Structures are given as structure tokens and as C-alpha cells.
Amino acid sequence: MGIPETLDDDALRPVPTIRSYSAINNPLADEAQGILDDESPLLSPSFSAADGPVVLPKGRIGRLINFLRGPRPPRPSTVSLLYPPIQLFPMKLGRSVRKRTRVSAIVLYLCSWFLIFVFLSRKSRFSPLVSSGEDIELLECNNNPLWMTQNYHACGLDAKNCDPFSNTTLSFRCPSSCAGAAKYSMSAVGTENVIYKPYVIGNEDGYRADSFICAAAVHAGVISQLNGGCGRVIFSGPRDEFPKSSQNGVETIEFDSYFPASYVFDRSLVAENCLDLRWAITGVNIALSAIFAYFVYSPAAFFWGMFIMGFWTIVLASDPPPTNKLPNPGAEVISIAFERLLPTAFIGYVIMNVAIRPQMTNIRAQMTKAVLWVGAFWVGALNNYTFDELPLDRFVAEDIKNLPGGIVAITFVLLAIFLGACGQTFTIWKNNKFFPYLAGYSIVFTTLIVMALVPEETLRIHHYILGLLILPATAFQSSISILWQGLAVGMFLNGATRWGYDSILQTEYQLNRGGPRNTDLAHFTTNATNFDGDWVAWDYPYKSHDGANYTGFSLLINDVERYRGPHMNISLMEFYNMTNLEYQGYNYNWYFRIGMYSDEGEWSDYTRAATALAHNGSWVDPQPGPS
């Protein structure tokens, strides 16, 4: 079929497309053309004369819709090329060598990093020794294998399950940063309900047996807050006074009464190869990853290199999954890592195509990427040392209310997220993507609202989920997008690697970490007017509100279970005789809490502590509520 004679030569010429916004406004764009031959799709669609006229809707609503669509043609965001010779140097260097050489250099670099990382990790975590050559137990900061602390009755009646109370030793190894080891649920120490503070009771002359060992070791100066270390605990029998003190960054809790067990540290122990090198490892990895990000301009190579470094840094150095209660913690942590690696890598593939590739393809600001993306990535990946410094625990109303400064902190976080969302919305609008993103996020947030209304479930936005929510909005080339994307990837990786994939909907039981559960409470019938210095009596609610069939009572005296059974009173004189104590009711205070249990193994909350005062033999009623 021939060409119509009516067409002139100009009609045969191709219609010129409009150059991208970045090329028009960046004099170095032409210089960088062809550098990234491996991956060079356009950042956003180009508009040409062949697209035809744009039909604009009429009326106010039509003008608003047309405005929200964004500028036509779109104005893609760009990253300013500060100091162009430095920013463009890696790509000029890459252009001067063959692709095979570039790939070989990347593989060699990652292999070198791996060897350094394995050497430091083995020295830090897998080869602790003490002078005697004995095995030592790997502890976490909030761990005490000598005294069961998960609930008040775990040690059994008279704490027999936690025997012996003296002449027992434990050689241990602690990680770094244990000064703040706290219980994240309310725990009673006498009349005080302790939460969100180091759970260390006493001082270096004697710590109460249920104190967290690693935090106590930091307080005593046995190990370092920066590098952790090894030590040995010696159970030293009962004590009747545990004064508080503050040293080495740990403020302890006071307990002014009798407790059947305590411990001290054996300062004669000499430890070797027992430092936690997580900060050295993390520092090396941050430096090597910044160099990697500067010289590697392939989006896929950059992302997967950062993914590998971040994943294994979290697993083996900065925030390992808990394995201290397992038989072989070192082997178990590797097993857990590979359990989580495959699903995390699959989600990483999705992140790569949804957010990383659109942002990183043909980006020329290599130094900006190495500083902003990598810096923000490590802020997110080291969440346990960055965001955990804020007075926030979980995004749950009860936690925010209980944590001092929690309301101010959550307000600050939400404001930062709001301002970031506004900035990214403007970027999305400039790129002519407002309505597609509006539709996508509307579906997501509508789904979250529906989830929040599910009966008997609580919506939990874990930080791995928050990272995934942020990532799609960062698929643009701007400095702010680079910053937010690095942060979101780091948050996702930390959450998925450290904790796994907890459900977005959780029950009250799942959220409870050993604290009060708002069950029925027994109550003391002994009070300030009828206490005779001997008998302590209690009662129970006639109508159960929590549906449990309670059949007996559990009495705690000084935070140790001393009676379990159906009776509703106890003689203190008999108690002193049963526990082989001479009568010391006037030597120090005694603290009483009462709870209930059923034959099916259900336990109620305990009351707050009532106090039998030592100095005058009187009784102080407990504060209302559970402990």
C-alpha cells in the first residue's frame, strides 16, 4: 500500500516527545545519559502531541478534579546535584569499565563484608569463655533464670520451685545496653507497682533474687553498659533489707522487708573474649554500607546489598531474636533467621518493584543516596536504639497512658507522620499520580478502620506494617522521598527480622504481658480497726463477673506465695513457725496480697498490697485495683 501523495515530507517525520523535566532543568542530565545502560526506564510517562488534546471538566467540581490530577505534563521531582563531580564520580568510573568487572567488584565487596562480619559475630556472640573454662549461660537484659519472674506464683508455694536459696552459682554472659532492662507490665514490689523502669531491687551488697541479672550487673559495675560482659552470680540466702541506690546509669528499687533469697556478684571472676561487639559490628556495617551505596548505582544490586547487610546485622548483632530460654541459643538464632529470611526476601522483592526501582532508576545523586537513604535506613533498622529512646512502647492506648511522657511522644510521632504525608502528597501530585494513590490508600485505611471495629480484637500497627504503609508513597526521586524510603525499609526489616510477622489483630490475652487482666478481685476483711496483730482474713465476690469458677485463694506475703487453699484466714504466728522464722512482726513491715485460682488452672489478679506496719503493729488497707 503506497504513501498518499497529499502528505508532504514533514508529515513523515516522527512526532518529537517532550524531554523529561529532570533533563530540561539539569544541565548534567545529558552527561549522564547512557551511563546506566543496564536499567534505564523513564521515571514517569512522557507526554507528546500524539496524546491528543486534554478535555477539561467544567464547573467548580470539574476544576477541582482537574487541579487534583496535577500539572500536565507532570513535573517529576528531582534530587539536586550538590557538588556534581562527587555525585557523578561513581557512574563515570563505572562507565570506564566493563559490566563484568563491575559485577565482580560488587560480589568481591559483599564477600569481604561477609567474612569480616562472620569473624566479628563469632567473637562477639559464639565464643564466650571465662578463666575456668566453664560453660556460661547466655542471658538477655530482662532475664533471670534463677528466679521465675513471669508471674507471682511461678516459684510455687514458699518458692520451693526456685530452691536452693544459697550456695548456688550461675556464670552468665550479658549483651550490651542492659541498664534500662524493665518489666513492661505492672509488677508489685511491696506497695509499689513497678513498670517501665529497671527491675533491679537492692544494691551491690545484695539484690533481691528476682532482679534482672544483667541490669544488676551493670549497676554493680561487673559488666559494661556499652559492651556487656560476663560474670558470676552467687545466691546468698535471705535478707531483710534491700536499699535503693543509683550508679552506672541504673536506679534500683527499694524493698524494706524480708525476702527468702538474694544474690551478689563474684568479683574474683576473670572473663576473656566476653565482650558484646554489637556496636563495633554495627559501626563497621554502617560505614561499609555507605561506601557500597555510593559506588553501586544499579537499583537491584543496591537494594539487595543493603537488605543482606541489614538483615544479618539485626539477627546477629543489633537486635537478635530472643533465644535465651532455648537449649542452644547460638544455633537457635541461626535457625530463626532462616525461618524469617524467605518470607522477608519475598516481601523485599515486592518492595523492590513497587518503591525502590521507580526511585533509584537513573538517579545520579549518589552521595545524596549514600547519606540520606543509608542514614535513614540504619535509624529504622536500629529501632531498638533510636525510636525506643522515645517514651513509647507499643501503639496501644493502655501503654501510651501508663508510660510517662507517652502522650507527648505519640503526639510528636503523629505530627511527624502527618507532615511527612503532606510533603509526599505534594510530590505525588506533581507527578500526576494523586488519584491512583488516593484510591489505593483509601482502600487501605478503610480496611484498617473495619479491622479496628472487629469485636474482642485490638488493631496493632507493628512497625514492620508502618514501614510497608509508607513505602508506596516514596517511589519518587526527591530528597525527602529518599529519606522516608530508607527509614521505612529499615523499620520493616527490623520488625520482620526481630519479631517475625505478628498479627495486625490481637486479642487482649495476646497483648497482656503478665500484667493485670481486670479479673474479679478478692478483698481483705481485715482492716485498720479489727487487726489484732495475728489474724489476717479475706473474702471473695459473691457474683463472678469474669466467668471463672474460683475454688481457692492464693496469699502472697512479701511477694512470695505463702498460702494456697480454700481457707479465708491465716495466723501470722503460725506462718512464722511454718517458715522457721522467729516472730519478727515488729522488726520490719509485711506486705499482703490476695488472689484466687480455679481447679482448671485459671488465676485472678492479685490485690494491691496491704501492709502490717512494724513500728506500731497497725494495718494499712491496700489501694484499690489490681497489682
Tab-separated table of C-alpha atoms in Angstrom, residues 14-269:
chain	number	residue	atom	x	y	z
A	14	PRO	CA	8.340	11.370	13.938
A	15	VAL	CA	6.477	13.492	16.451
A	16	PRO	CA	9.048	14.849	18.913
A	17	THR	CA	8.378	13.894	22.529
A	18	ILE	CA	8.845	16.406	25.313
A	19	ARG	CA	12.043	15.824	27.241
A	20	SER	CA	11.705	14.815	30.851
A	21	TYR	CA	11.539	17.593	33.442
A	22	SER	CA	14.776	16.470	35.017
A	23	ALA	CA	16.634	16.650	31.716
A	24	ILE	CA	15.355	20.170	30.975
A	25	ASN	CA	16.323	21.523	34.377
A	26	ASN	CA	19.535	19.649	34.961
A	27	PRO	CA	22.499	20.566	32.776
A	28	LEU	CA	24.237	17.339	33.773
A	29	ALA	CA	21.426	15.127	32.530
A	30	ASP	CA	22.899	14.785	29.057
A	31	GLU	CA	26.288	13.951	30.528
A	32	ALA	CA	24.748	11.091	32.488
A	33	GLN	CA	22.805	9.702	29.513
A	34	GLY	CA	23.966	6.210	28.651
A	35	ILE	CA	25.801	5.674	31.931
A	36	LEU	CA	23.107	3.372	33.253
A	37	ASP	CA	22.582	1.247	30.201
A	38	ASP	CA	21.683	-1.758	32.345
A	39	GLU	CA	18.474	-0.210	33.642
A	40	SER	CA	17.142	2.945	32.049
A	41	PRO	CA	13.317	3.163	32.072
A	42	LEU	CA	11.891	6.663	32.313
A	43	LEU	CA	10.905	7.927	35.725
A	44	SER	CA	7.377	8.798	34.589
A	45	PRO	CA	5.342	8.786	31.361
A	46	SER	CA	6.240	11.406	28.748
A	47	PHE	CA	3.514	13.420	27.008
A	48	SER	CA	3.607	14.079	23.270
A	49	ALA	CA	1.494	15.771	20.659
A	50	ALA	CA	0.185	12.347	19.689
A	51	ASP	CA	-1.589	12.120	23.062
A	52	GLY	CA	-4.258	14.460	21.710
A	53	PRO	CA	-5.996	17.333	23.445
A	54	VAL	CA	-6.803	17.128	27.140
A	55	VAL	CA	-10.538	17.538	27.814
A	56	LEU	CA	-11.030	19.629	30.945
A	57	PRO	CA	-14.174	19.082	33.072
A	58	LYS	CA	-16.421	22.110	33.521
A	59	GLY	CA	-17.728	23.714	36.722
A	60	ARG	CA	-16.173	24.096	40.184
A	61	ILE	CA	-16.027	20.377	40.876
A	62	GLY	CA	-14.534	19.788	37.459
A	63	ARG	CA	-11.868	22.440	38.037
A	64	LEU	CA	-11.083	20.921	41.440
A	65	ILE	CA	-10.767	17.450	39.922
A	66	ASN	CA	-8.566	18.808	37.170
A	67	PHE	CA	-6.374	20.567	39.740
A	68	LEU	CA	-6.040	17.425	41.859
A	69	ARG	CA	-4.950	15.467	38.817
A	70	GLY	CA	-1.793	17.520	38.911
A	71	PRO	CA	0.092	19.508	36.302
A	72	ARG	CA	0.031	18.434	32.643
A	73	PRO	CA	2.641	17.458	31.684
A	74	PRO	CA	3.749	16.225	35.114
A	75	ARG	CA	6.694	17.812	36.833
A	76	PRO	CA	8.693	14.859	38.187
A	77	SER	CA	10.665	15.612	41.327
A	78	THR	CA	14.422	15.692	41.069
A	79	VAL	CA	17.295	15.387	43.506
A	80	SER	CA	19.578	18.406	43.498
A	81	LEU	CA	23.102	17.578	42.397
A	82	LEU	CA	25.147	19.311	45.073
A	83	TYR	CA	28.841	19.052	44.170
A	84	PRO	CA	28.222	17.320	40.790
A	85	PRO	CA	31.753	15.919	40.371
A	86	ILE	CA	31.384	13.975	43.636
A	87	GLN	CA	27.817	12.885	42.882
A	88	LEU	CA	28.608	11.645	39.369
A	89	PHE	CA	32.027	10.104	40.026
A	90	PRO	CA	30.783	6.505	40.613
A	91	MET	CA	28.882	6.478	37.326
A	92	LYS	CA	31.818	7.890	35.380
A	93	LEU	CA	34.013	5.247	36.974
A	94	GLY	CA	31.505	2.520	36.105
A	95	ARG	CA	31.262	3.724	32.522
A	96	SER	CA	35.007	3.323	32.154
A	97	VAL	CA	34.967	-0.409	32.958
A	98	ARG	CA	33.080	-3.386	31.591
A	99	LYS	CA	29.867	-4.650	33.144
A	100	ARG	CA	31.526	-7.943	34.095
A	101	THR	CA	34.158	-6.020	36.050
A	102	ARG	CA	31.503	-4.020	37.880
A	103	VAL	CA	29.610	-7.157	38.844
A	104	SER	CA	32.794	-8.877	40.005
A	105	ALA	CA	33.679	-5.851	42.154
A	106	ILE	CA	30.249	-5.900	43.833
A	107	VAL	CA	30.480	-9.642	44.535
A	108	LEU	CA	34.019	-9.298	45.921
A	109	TYR	CA	32.955	-6.391	48.136
A	110	LEU	CA	29.979	-8.296	49.591
A	111	CYS	CA	32.084	-11.405	50.179
A	112	SER	CA	34.708	-9.320	52.004
A	113	TRP	CA	31.988	-7.766	54.150
A	114	PHE	CA	30.604	-11.243	54.905
A	115	LEU	CA	33.978	-12.550	56.098
A	116	ILE	CA	34.534	-9.520	58.350
A	117	PHE	CA	31.004	-9.827	59.710
A	118	VAL	CA	31.295	-13.551	60.447
A	119	PHE	CA	34.616	-13.049	62.260
A	120	LEU	CA	33.274	-10.241	64.464
A	121	SER	CA	29.951	-12.012	65.111
A	122	ARG	CA	31.643	-15.229	66.181
A	123	LYS	CA	33.944	-13.343	68.520
A	124	SER	CA	31.021	-11.336	69.880
A	125	ARG	CA	28.313	-13.957	70.321
A	126	PHE	CA	29.509	-17.504	69.817
A	127	SER	CA	32.799	-17.876	71.706
A	128	PRO	CA	32.435	-16.550	75.256
A	129	LEU	CA	34.965	-18.007	77.739
A	130	VAL	CA	35.806	-17.484	81.388
A	131	SER	CA	39.060	-18.178	83.180
A	132	SER	CA	37.948	-21.586	84.458
A	133	GLY	CA	36.796	-22.715	81.029
A	134	GLU	CA	33.283	-23.472	82.333
A	135	ASP	CA	30.157	-23.061	80.249
A	136	ILE	CA	28.217	-19.891	80.773
A	137	GLU	CA	24.582	-19.067	80.153
A	138	LEU	CA	23.656	-16.505	77.511
A	139	LEU	CA	21.155	-14.089	79.066
A	140	GLU	CA	19.024	-11.304	77.724
A	141	CYS	CA	18.796	-7.978	79.519
A	142	ASN	CA	15.407	-8.778	81.097
A	143	ASN	CA	16.186	-12.332	82.128
A	144	ASN	CA	16.755	-14.158	85.424
A	145	PRO	CA	16.885	-17.963	85.197
A	146	LEU	CA	17.488	-18.299	88.959
A	147	TRP	CA	14.084	-16.971	89.992
A	148	MET	CA	10.952	-17.373	87.871
A	149	THR	CA	9.570	-13.886	87.338
A	150	GLN	CA	6.835	-14.417	84.762
A	151	ASN	CA	4.077	-14.399	87.416
A	152	TYR	CA	3.695	-14.280	91.182
A	153	HIS	CA	3.042	-17.977	91.699
A	154	ALA	CA	5.659	-19.331	89.273
A	155	CYS	CA	8.084	-20.276	92.047
A	156	GLY	CA	5.369	-22.230	93.824
A	157	LEU	CA	4.341	-22.306	97.458
A	158	ASP	CA	7.110	-20.889	99.668
A	159	ALA	CA	9.140	-20.501	96.434
A	160	LYS	CA	10.133	-24.163	96.546
A	161	ASN	CA	10.402	-24.311	92.743
A	162	CYS	CA	13.183	-21.720	92.974
A	163	ASP	CA	15.303	-23.560	95.570
A	164	PRO	CA	18.076	-23.516	96.618
A	165	PHE	CA	18.298	-20.014	98.051
A	166	SER	CA	22.001	-20.172	98.887
A	167	ASN	CA	25.237	-21.839	97.728
A	168	THR	CA	24.068	-21.654	94.107
A	169	THR	CA	26.094	-20.019	91.352
A	170	LEU	CA	25.466	-19.089	87.738
A	171	SER	CA	28.083	-17.962	85.244
A	172	PHE	CA	26.462	-15.712	82.682
A	173	ARG	CA	27.078	-13.547	79.664
A	174	CYS	CA	25.077	-10.346	79.064
A	175	PRO	CA	24.658	-8.236	75.929
A	176	SER	CA	25.282	-4.508	75.869
A	177	SER	CA	22.757	-1.795	76.741
A	178	CYS	CA	21.110	-3.537	79.707
A	179	ALA	CA	20.882	-0.542	82.051
A	180	GLY	CA	17.249	0.051	81.116
A	181	ALA	CA	16.063	-3.569	81.373
A	182	ALA	CA	12.489	-3.212	82.620
A	183	LYS	CA	9.264	-5.096	83.009
A	184	TYR	CA	6.683	-3.926	80.513
A	185	SER	CA	3.745	-4.964	82.662
A	186	MET	CA	2.876	-3.900	86.179
A	187	SER	CA	4.784	-5.859	88.810
A	188	ALA	CA	4.371	-5.306	92.534
A	189	VAL	CA	7.323	-4.700	94.845
A	190	GLY	CA	5.731	-4.228	98.240
A	191	THR	CA	3.159	-1.455	97.846
A	192	GLU	CA	4.733	-0.111	94.657
A	193	ASN	CA	3.511	-1.105	91.196
A	194	VAL	CA	6.641	-1.069	89.031
A	195	ILE	CA	6.542	-0.631	85.243
A	196	TYR	CA	8.867	0.881	82.624
A	197	LYS	CA	11.870	1.138	84.952
A	198	PRO	CA	14.890	-1.119	85.561
A	199	TYR	CA	13.718	-4.152	87.522
A	200	VAL	CA	16.613	-4.241	89.979
A	201	ILE	CA	15.801	-4.382	93.704
A	202	GLY	CA	18.531	-3.624	96.233
A	203	ASN	CA	22.197	-2.761	95.811
A	204	GLU	CA	25.556	-4.457	95.337
A	205	ASP	CA	25.510	-5.703	98.939
A	206	GLY	CA	22.561	-7.891	97.946
A	207	TYR	CA	19.975	-7.839	95.155
A	208	ARG	CA	16.546	-9.407	95.618
A	209	ALA	CA	16.538	-12.794	93.918
A	210	ASP	CA	14.013	-11.822	91.230
A	211	SER	CA	16.035	-8.812	89.994
A	212	PHE	CA	17.151	-8.902	86.364
A	213	ILE	CA	20.729	-10.156	86.457
A	214	CYS	CA	22.228	-8.174	83.564
A	215	ALA	CA	20.789	-4.837	84.708
A	216	ALA	CA	22.002	-5.574	88.241
A	217	ALA	CA	25.447	-6.434	86.853
A	218	VAL	CA	25.606	-3.043	85.118
A	219	HIS	CA	24.559	-1.359	88.387
A	220	ALA	CA	27.250	-3.245	90.304
A	221	GLY	CA	29.902	-2.390	87.695
A	222	VAL	CA	30.512	-6.065	86.882
A	223	ILE	CA	29.763	-5.595	83.183
A	224	SER	CA	29.776	-2.621	80.832
A	225	GLN	CA	26.699	-0.846	79.555
A	226	LEU	CA	28.495	-0.332	76.235
A	227	ASN	CA	29.945	-3.810	75.710
A	228	GLY	CA	28.130	-6.138	78.134
A	229	GLY	CA	30.321	-8.884	79.530
A	230	CYS	CA	30.469	-11.990	81.703
A	231	GLY	CA	30.119	-12.550	85.417
A	232	ARG	CA	29.054	-14.981	88.109
A	233	VAL	CA	26.067	-14.735	90.459
A	234	ILE	CA	26.130	-16.281	93.943
A	235	PHE	CA	22.850	-16.889	95.758
A	236	SER	CA	23.422	-15.542	99.286
A	237	GLY	CA	20.289	-16.519	101.209
A	238	PRO	CA	17.594	-14.318	102.784
A	239	ARG	CA	17.842	-10.612	103.514
A	240	ASP	CA	15.529	-8.280	105.371
A	241	GLU	CA	16.520	-5.025	103.698
A	242	PHE	CA	17.161	-4.011	100.087
A	243	PRO	CA	18.085	-0.291	99.967
A	244	LYS	CA	17.856	1.507	96.642
A	245	SER	CA	20.790	3.238	95.020
A	246	SER	CA	21.738	4.870	91.735
A	247	GLN	CA	25.015	4.190	89.952
A	248	ASN	CA	26.334	3.339	86.496
A	249	GLY	CA	23.117	4.627	84.930
A	250	VAL	CA	20.801	2.268	86.866
A	251	GLU	CA	18.453	3.426	89.617
A	252	THR	CA	17.303	0.467	91.704
A	253	ILE	CA	14.059	-0.169	93.617
A	254	GLU	CA	13.821	-0.231	97.390
A	255	PHE	CA	12.259	-3.088	99.372
A	256	ASP	CA	12.293	-2.678	103.137
A	257	SER	CA	11.339	-6.164	104.273
A	258	TYR	CA	12.236	-9.846	104.343
A	259	PHE	CA	12.770	-11.879	101.176
A	260	PRO	CA	13.903	-15.524	101.227
A	261	ALA	CA	16.644	-15.212	98.595
A	262	SER	CA	19.172	-12.692	97.340
A	263	TYR	CA	22.309	-12.704	95.247
A	264	VAL	CA	25.666	-10.958	94.944
A	265	PHE	CA	28.312	-10.991	92.214
A	266	ASP	CA	31.580	-12.913	92.417
A	267	ARG	CA	34.134	-10.228	91.695
A	268	SER	CA	37.023	-12.692	91.559
A	269	LEU	CA	35.900	-13.998	88.166
